[in-house]
């Protein structure tokens, strides 16, 4: 591989449902009430059961508010998912339903990535929700 080149692994599909029944296609317009409850996230494809994965839901949309333009907002983060067993993963960031504060449509993205090792966690108080939540501290030793 050339220095500075990007290695691309095979694509992994995920399916997301807010109703518990039907998944939706990329680009589907959903309302805030439709996304009020945490989604059911599935990895239906052929994945390595010995591999650990993370799934993140982000709002990468630009906001009309100056400070918000500087950040990608993490709405949901599940880590240490063994293979396709999403329910066996660890929630690092509790689900925060979409609620655009600038009254424009936002694009929410789900991303999946593989990790060679487990993410070690510690509990801290979340200033965003006031609840105790998981936070990333360090990667486990090799």
Coordinates of C-alpha atoms in Angstrom, one line a residue:
X1 CA 0.0 0.0 0.0
X2 CA 1.2 3.5 -0.8
X3 CA 2.1 5.8 2.1
X4 CA -0.8 8.0 2.9
X5 CA -3.3 5.9 1.0
X6 CA -6.6 4.9 2.5
X7 CA -7.4 1.2 3.0
X8 CA -11.0 0.4 2.4
X9 CA -12.5 -2.7 3.8
X10 CA -15.7 -4.4 2.6
X11 CA -18.9 -2.5 3.1
X12 CA -21.2 -3.7 6.0
X13 CA -24.9 -3.0 5.8
X14 CA -27.0 -2.1 8.8
X15 CA -30.8 -1.9 9.1
X16 CA -32.6 0.7 11.3
X17 CA -36.2 0.7 12.5
X18 CA -38.0 3.1 14.7
X19 CA -41.3 1.2 14.8
X20 CA -39.9 -2.2 15.5
X21 CA -41.4 -3.4 12.2
X22 CA -40.2 -1.8 9.0
X23 CA -36.8 -0.5 8.2
X24 CA -36.4 2.6 6.1
X25 CA -34.4 3.3 3.0
X26 CA -31.5 5.8 2.9
X27 CA -32.9 9.3 2.4
X28 CA -36.3 8.6 4.0
X29 CA -37.8 11.7 5.6
X30 CA -38.8 11.0 9.2
X31 CA -40.5 13.3 11.6
X32 CA -39.4 14.0 15.2
X33 CA -42.3 12.0 16.7
X34 CA -41.4 9.0 14.6
X35 CA -37.9 9.0 16.1
X36 CA -38.9 9.7 19.7
X37 CA -37.9 6.2 20.9
X38 CA -34.5 4.5 20.5
X39 CA -34.2 2.7 17.2
X40 CA -33.8 -1.0 16.7
X41 CA -30.4 -1.3 14.9
X42 CA -29.5 -4.6 13.2
X43 CA -26.5 -5.9 11.3
X44 CA -28.2 -8.3 8.8
X45 CA -25.1 -9.0 6.7
X46 CA -22.4 -11.6 6.9
X47 CA -19.9 -10.2 9.5
X48 CA -17.1 -11.8 11.4
X49 CA -18.5 -13.1 14.8
X50 CA -15.1 -12.7 16.4
X51 CA -14.8 -9.0 15.4
X52 CA -16.0 -6.1 17.6
X53 CA -17.9 -3.3 15.9
X54 CA -19.2 0.2 16.9
X55 CA -22.3 1.9 15.5
X56 CA -22.7 5.6 15.8
X57 CA -25.7 7.9 14.9
X58 CA -24.6 11.4 14.1
X59 CA -26.1 14.7 13.0
X60 CA -23.5 16.1 10.5
X61 CA -25.8 18.8 9.3
X62 CA -24.8 22.5 9.4
X63 CA -26.8 24.5 11.9
X64 CA -27.7 28.2 11.5
X65 CA -26.2 28.7 15.0
X66 CA -22.5 29.7 14.9
X67 CA -21.1 27.4 17.6
X68 CA -23.1 24.4 16.4
X69 CA -21.4 24.6 13.0
X70 CA -18.2 23.5 14.6
X71 CA -19.4 20.1 15.9
X72 CA -20.8 16.8 14.6
X73 CA -23.3 15.8 17.2
X74 CA -23.4 12.2 18.4
X75 CA -26.9 11.0 19.0
X76 CA -26.3 7.4 19.8
X77 CA -23.2 5.2 20.1
X78 CA -23.1 1.4 20.7
X79 CA -19.6 -0.1 21.0
X80 CA -18.0 -3.5 21.6
X81 CA -20.7 -5.3 19.4
X82 CA -19.6 -8.9 18.9
X83 CA -20.3 -9.7 15.2
X84 CA -24.0 -9.0 14.4
X85 CA -25.2 -9.1 18.1
X86 CA -26.0 -5.4 18.5
X87 CA -28.0 -6.1 21.7
X88 CA -24.8 -7.5 23.3
X89 CA -22.9 -4.2 22.7
X90 CA -22.2 -1.5 25.2
X91 CA -24.0 1.8 24.9
X92 CA -21.4 4.6 25.2
X93 CA -23.8 7.4 24.4
X94 CA -27.5 7.1 25.3
X95 CA -30.0 7.7 22.5
X96 CA -30.8 11.4 22.0
X97 CA -33.7 11.7 19.6
X98 CA -33.5 14.1 16.7
X99 CA -34.8 17.6 17.7
X100 CA -33.3 20.1 15.3
X101 CA -33.1 23.4 17.1
X102 CA -32.9 25.5 14.0
X103 CA -36.2 24.3 12.4
X104 CA -34.6 23.0 9.2
X105 CA -34.2 19.4 8.0
X106 CA -31.1 17.7 9.3
X107 CA -29.4 14.6 7.8
X108 CA -28.7 11.9 10.4
X109 CA -26.2 9.2 9.5
X110 CA -25.6 5.8 11.0
X111 CA -22.0 4.6 10.7
X112 CA -20.5 1.2 11.5
X113 CA -16.8 0.4 12.0
X114 CA -14.8 -2.5 13.2
X115 CA -12.4 -2.5 16.1
X116 CA -9.6 -5.0 16.7
X117 CA -10.0 -4.6 20.5
X118 CA -12.5 -3.7 23.1
X119 CA -13.1 -0.2 24.3
X120 CA -12.6 0.2 28.0
X121 CA -15.2 2.4 29.8
X122 CA -15.7 4.3 33.0
X123 CA -18.8 6.0 34.3
X124 CA -19.1 9.8 34.4
X125 CA -21.9 12.2 34.8
X126 CA -23.3 13.5 31.5
X127 CA -23.7 17.2 31.4
X128 CA -26.0 16.8 28.4
X129 CA -28.6 14.6 30.1
X130 CA -27.9 14.9 33.8
X131 CA -27.8 11.0 33.8
X132 CA -24.9 8.8 34.5
X133 CA -23.6 7.5 31.2
X134 CA -20.7 5.6 29.7
X135 CA -17.7 7.6 28.4
X136 CA -14.7 6.5 26.4
X137 CA -11.6 6.7 28.5
X138 CA -8.9 4.4 27.0
X139 CA -8.5 1.5 24.6
X140 CA -7.8 -1.8 26.2
X141 CA -4.3 -3.2 26.1
X142 CA -3.5 -5.1 23.0

